[in-house]
mmCIF file of C-alpha atoms in Angstrom:
data_model
loop_
_atom_site.group_PDB
_atom_site.id
_atom_site.type_symbol
_atom_site.label_atom_id
_atom_site.label_comp_id
_atom_site.label_asym_id
_atom_site.label_seq_id
_atom_site.Cartn_x
_atom_site.Cartn_y
_atom_site.Cartn_z
ATOM 1 C CA MET A 1 0.000 0.000 0.000
ATOM 2 C CA SER A 2 1.456 3.390 -0.933
ATOM 3 C CA GLN A 3 1.830 6.028 1.693
ATOM 4 C CA SER A 4 0.556 9.557 0.997
ATOM 5 C CA PRO A 5 2.888 12.490 1.777
ATOM 6 C CA ASP A 6 2.467 14.166 5.142
ATOM 7 C CA ARG A 7 1.115 17.719 5.459
ATOM 8 C CA ARG A 8 4.581 19.258 5.972
ATOM 9 C CA THR A 9 5.912 17.743 2.711
ATOM 10 C CA VAL A 10 2.923 19.030 0.751
ATOM 11 C CA LEU A 11 3.254 22.559 2.198
ATOM 12 C CA ARG A 12 7.018 22.638 1.536
ATOM 13 C CA GLY A 13 6.405 21.612 -2.106
ATOM 14 C CA ALA A 14 3.779 24.336 -2.525
ATOM 15 C CA ALA A 15 6.126 26.959 -1.070
ATOM 16 C CA LEU A 16 8.961 25.936 -3.400
ATOM 17 C CA ALA A 17 6.667 26.001 -6.430
ATOM 18 C CA GLY A 18 5.509 29.509 -5.487
ATOM 19 C CA ALA A 19 9.092 30.720 -5.045
ATOM 20 C CA ALA A 20 10.078 29.249 -8.412
ATOM 21 C CA GLY A 21 7.170 31.048 -10.083
ATOM 22 C CA PHE A 22 8.202 34.326 -8.463
ATOM 23 C CA GLY A 23 11.776 33.823 -9.682
ATOM 24 C CA LEU A 24 10.583 33.315 -13.253
ATOM 25 C CA THR A 25 8.510 36.477 -13.063
ATOM 26 C CA ALA A 26 11.440 38.494 -11.706
ATOM 27 C CA CYS A 27 13.680 37.258 -14.534
ATOM 28 C CA SER A 28 11.212 37.904 -17.322
ATOM 29 C CA PRO A 29 11.935 40.747 -19.748
ATOM 30 C CA GLY A 30 11.456 44.329 -18.599
ATOM 31 C CA ASP A 31 8.347 46.470 -18.410
ATOM 32 C CA SER A 32 7.696 46.365 -22.133
ATOM 33 C CA GLY A 33 7.131 42.641 -22.495
ATOM 34 C CA SER A 34 9.060 39.894 -24.186
ATOM 35 C CA HIS A 35 8.187 40.884 -27.750
ATOM 36 C CA ALA A 36 9.341 44.511 -27.560
ATOM 37 C CA SER A 37 12.193 45.375 -29.872
ATOM 38 C CA ALA A 38 15.509 46.673 -28.563
ATOM 39 C CA VAL A 39 15.724 49.068 -31.529
ATOM 40 C CA PRO A 40 12.926 51.413 -32.659
ATOM 41 C CA ASP A 41 11.441 50.667 -36.082
ATOM 42 C CA LYS A 42 10.641 54.350 -36.701
ATOM 43 C CA PRO A 43 12.209 57.633 -35.539
ATOM 44 C CA VAL A 44 11.595 58.522 -31.892
ATOM 45 C CA GLU A 45 11.867 62.093 -30.592
ATOM 46 C CA LEU A 46 13.564 61.895 -27.204
ATOM 47 C CA GLY A 47 13.535 65.558 -26.188
ATOM 48 C CA PRO A 48 16.102 68.327 -25.841
ATOM 49 C CA ALA A 49 19.705 67.384 -26.591
ATOM 50 C CA THR A 50 20.676 69.483 -23.564
ATOM 51 C CA ASP A 51 19.101 66.804 -21.317
ATOM 52 C CA VAL A 52 22.114 64.550 -22.019
ATOM 53 C CA PRO A 53 25.142 65.758 -20.034
ATOM 54 C CA VAL A 54 28.513 66.121 -21.748
ATOM 55 C CA GLY A 55 30.644 63.206 -20.534
ATOM 56 C CA GLY A 56 27.553 61.381 -19.291
ATOM 57 C CA ALA A 57 24.378 59.716 -20.481
ATOM 58 C CA LYS A 58 20.626 59.649 -20.062
ATOM 59 C CA LEU A 59 18.368 56.624 -19.936
ATOM 60 C CA TYR A 60 15.068 56.895 -21.816
ATOM 61 C CA ARG A 61 13.553 53.855 -20.120
ATOM 62 C CA GLU A 62 10.080 54.164 -21.659
ATOM 63 C CA ASP A 63 11.635 54.208 -25.151
ATOM 64 C CA ARG A 64 14.140 51.461 -24.205
ATOM 65 C CA LEU A 65 17.051 53.685 -25.302
ATOM 66 C CA VAL A 66 20.146 55.198 -23.724
ATOM 67 C CA VAL A 67 21.976 58.212 -25.175
ATOM 68 C CA SER A 68 25.466 59.345 -24.216
ATOM 69 C CA GLN A 69 27.385 62.487 -25.103
ATOM 70 C CA PRO A 70 31.095 61.605 -24.812
ATOM 71 C CA ALA A 71 32.123 65.015 -26.221
ATOM 72 C CA LYS A 72 30.097 68.196 -26.723
ATOM 73 C CA GLY A 73 27.724 67.708 -29.658
ATOM 74 C CA GLU A 74 28.668 64.035 -30.190
ATOM 75 C CA PHE A 75 25.749 61.724 -29.364
ATOM 76 C CA ARG A 76 25.659 57.934 -29.287
ATOM 77 C CA CYS A 77 22.517 55.891 -28.826
ATOM 78 C CA PHE A 78 21.995 52.244 -27.930
ATOM 79 C CA GLY A 79 19.041 49.987 -27.229
ATOM 80 C CA ALA A 80 18.614 49.805 -23.445
ATOM 81 C CA MET A 81 17.414 46.200 -23.280
ATOM 82 C CA CYS A 82 19.960 43.866 -21.711
ATOM 83 C CA THR A 83 21.258 41.371 -24.256
ATOM 84 C CA HIS A 84 21.169 38.583 -21.652
ATOM 85 C CA ARG A 85 17.405 38.241 -21.064
ATOM 86 C CA GLY A 86 15.858 41.454 -22.392
ATOM 87 C CA CYS A 87 15.303 43.387 -19.173
ATOM 88 C CA VAL A 88 15.352 47.162 -19.608
ATOM 89 C CA LEU A 89 18.321 48.849 -17.947
ATOM 90 C CA ALA A 90 17.331 50.305 -14.592
ATOM 91 C CA GLU A 91 19.775 53.169 -14.278
ATOM 92 C CA VAL A 92 22.774 54.908 -15.752
ATOM 93 C CA GLU A 93 25.544 56.157 -13.498
ATOM 94 C CA LYS A 94 28.231 58.190 -15.252
ATOM 95 C CA LYS A 95 29.056 55.960 -18.239
ATOM 96 C CA GLU A 96 27.623 52.653 -16.991
ATOM 97 C CA GLY A 97 24.156 51.213 -17.466
ATOM 98 C CA SER A 98 22.995 48.422 -15.180
ATOM 99 C CA CYS A 99 20.473 45.641 -15.642
ATOM 100 C CA PRO A 100 18.255 45.012 -12.609
ATOM 101 C CA CYS A 101 17.617 41.352 -13.413
ATOM 102 C CA HIS A 102 21.017 39.666 -13.316
ATOM 103 C CA GLY A 103 23.561 42.437 -12.764
ATOM 104 C CA SER A 104 24.955 42.903 -16.264
ATOM 105 C CA ARG A 105 26.668 46.267 -16.774
ATOM 106 C CA PHE A 106 27.296 48.103 -20.037
ATOM 107 C CA ASP A 107 29.472 51.012 -21.171
ATOM 108 C CA VAL A 108 26.813 53.380 -22.542
ATOM 109 C CA THR A 109 29.349 55.226 -24.717
ATOM 110 C CA THR A 110 30.250 52.076 -26.673
ATOM 111 C CA GLY A 111 27.510 49.555 -25.837
ATOM 112 C CA GLN A 112 30.172 47.056 -24.707
ATOM 113 C CA VAL A 113 29.568 44.613 -21.858
ATOM 114 C CA LEU A 114 31.499 45.531 -18.700
ATOM 115 C CA GLN A 115 30.108 42.739 -16.512
ATOM 116 C CA GLY A 116 28.095 39.630 -17.413
ATOM 117 C CA PRO A 117 26.151 37.468 -17.621
ATOM 118 C CA ALA A 118 25.349 39.384 -20.845
ATOM 119 C CA ALA A 119 27.841 38.472 -23.578
ATOM 120 C CA GLU A 120 26.645 40.675 -26.462
ATOM 121 C CA PRO A 121 26.933 44.483 -26.599
ATOM 122 C CA LEU A 122 23.892 46.753 -26.641
ATOM 123 C CA PRO A 123 22.650 47.338 -30.193
ATOM 124 C CA LYS A 124 23.655 50.656 -31.742
ATOM 125 C CA VAL A 125 20.818 52.973 -32.773
ATOM 126 C CA PRO A 126 21.281 55.932 -35.133
ATOM 127 C CA VAL A 127 20.740 59.293 -33.414
ATOM 128 C CA LYS A 128 20.750 62.871 -34.685
ATOM 129 C CA THR A 129 19.811 66.316 -33.499
ATOM 130 C CA LYS A 130 17.168 68.374 -35.244
ATOM 131 C CA ASP A 131 16.108 71.783 -33.979
ATOM 132 C CA GLY A 132 17.893 71.088 -30.678
ATOM 133 C CA LYS A 133 16.064 67.787 -30.105
ATOM 134 C CA LEU A 134 17.385 64.236 -30.190
ATOM 135 C CA ILE A 135 15.836 61.863 -32.684
ATOM 136 C CA ALA A 136 16.719 58.157 -32.471
ATOM 137 C CA GLY A 137 16.062 55.458 -35.034
#
């Protein structure tokens, strides 16, 4: 005759299943969903070019883009979705963008990976200024 599991075993299994489900949710792609592109398919107006500090960068989280200005008037733009699992970068400090999901870090002036687990650089996005405003894509 087979023995059924005791109450403690059943509760422990339920707790582990719930924790695993939470972990999957936390590791899923960023706010925009798993099918959002890392690169815009049409031009996106980001706002005044003066919002991006010289020698620094600005994260446009809603647009999934990051723009840096390594030298006055020189702008570089990259997709802000981590190349590891697609989470949107959470913040930019000086010249580094960080992914909240697994800790990857990127140089936002080159797109290069500074710290994994991401192995691929951020995708480059064309950017220009028009009438003092940044336009990406």
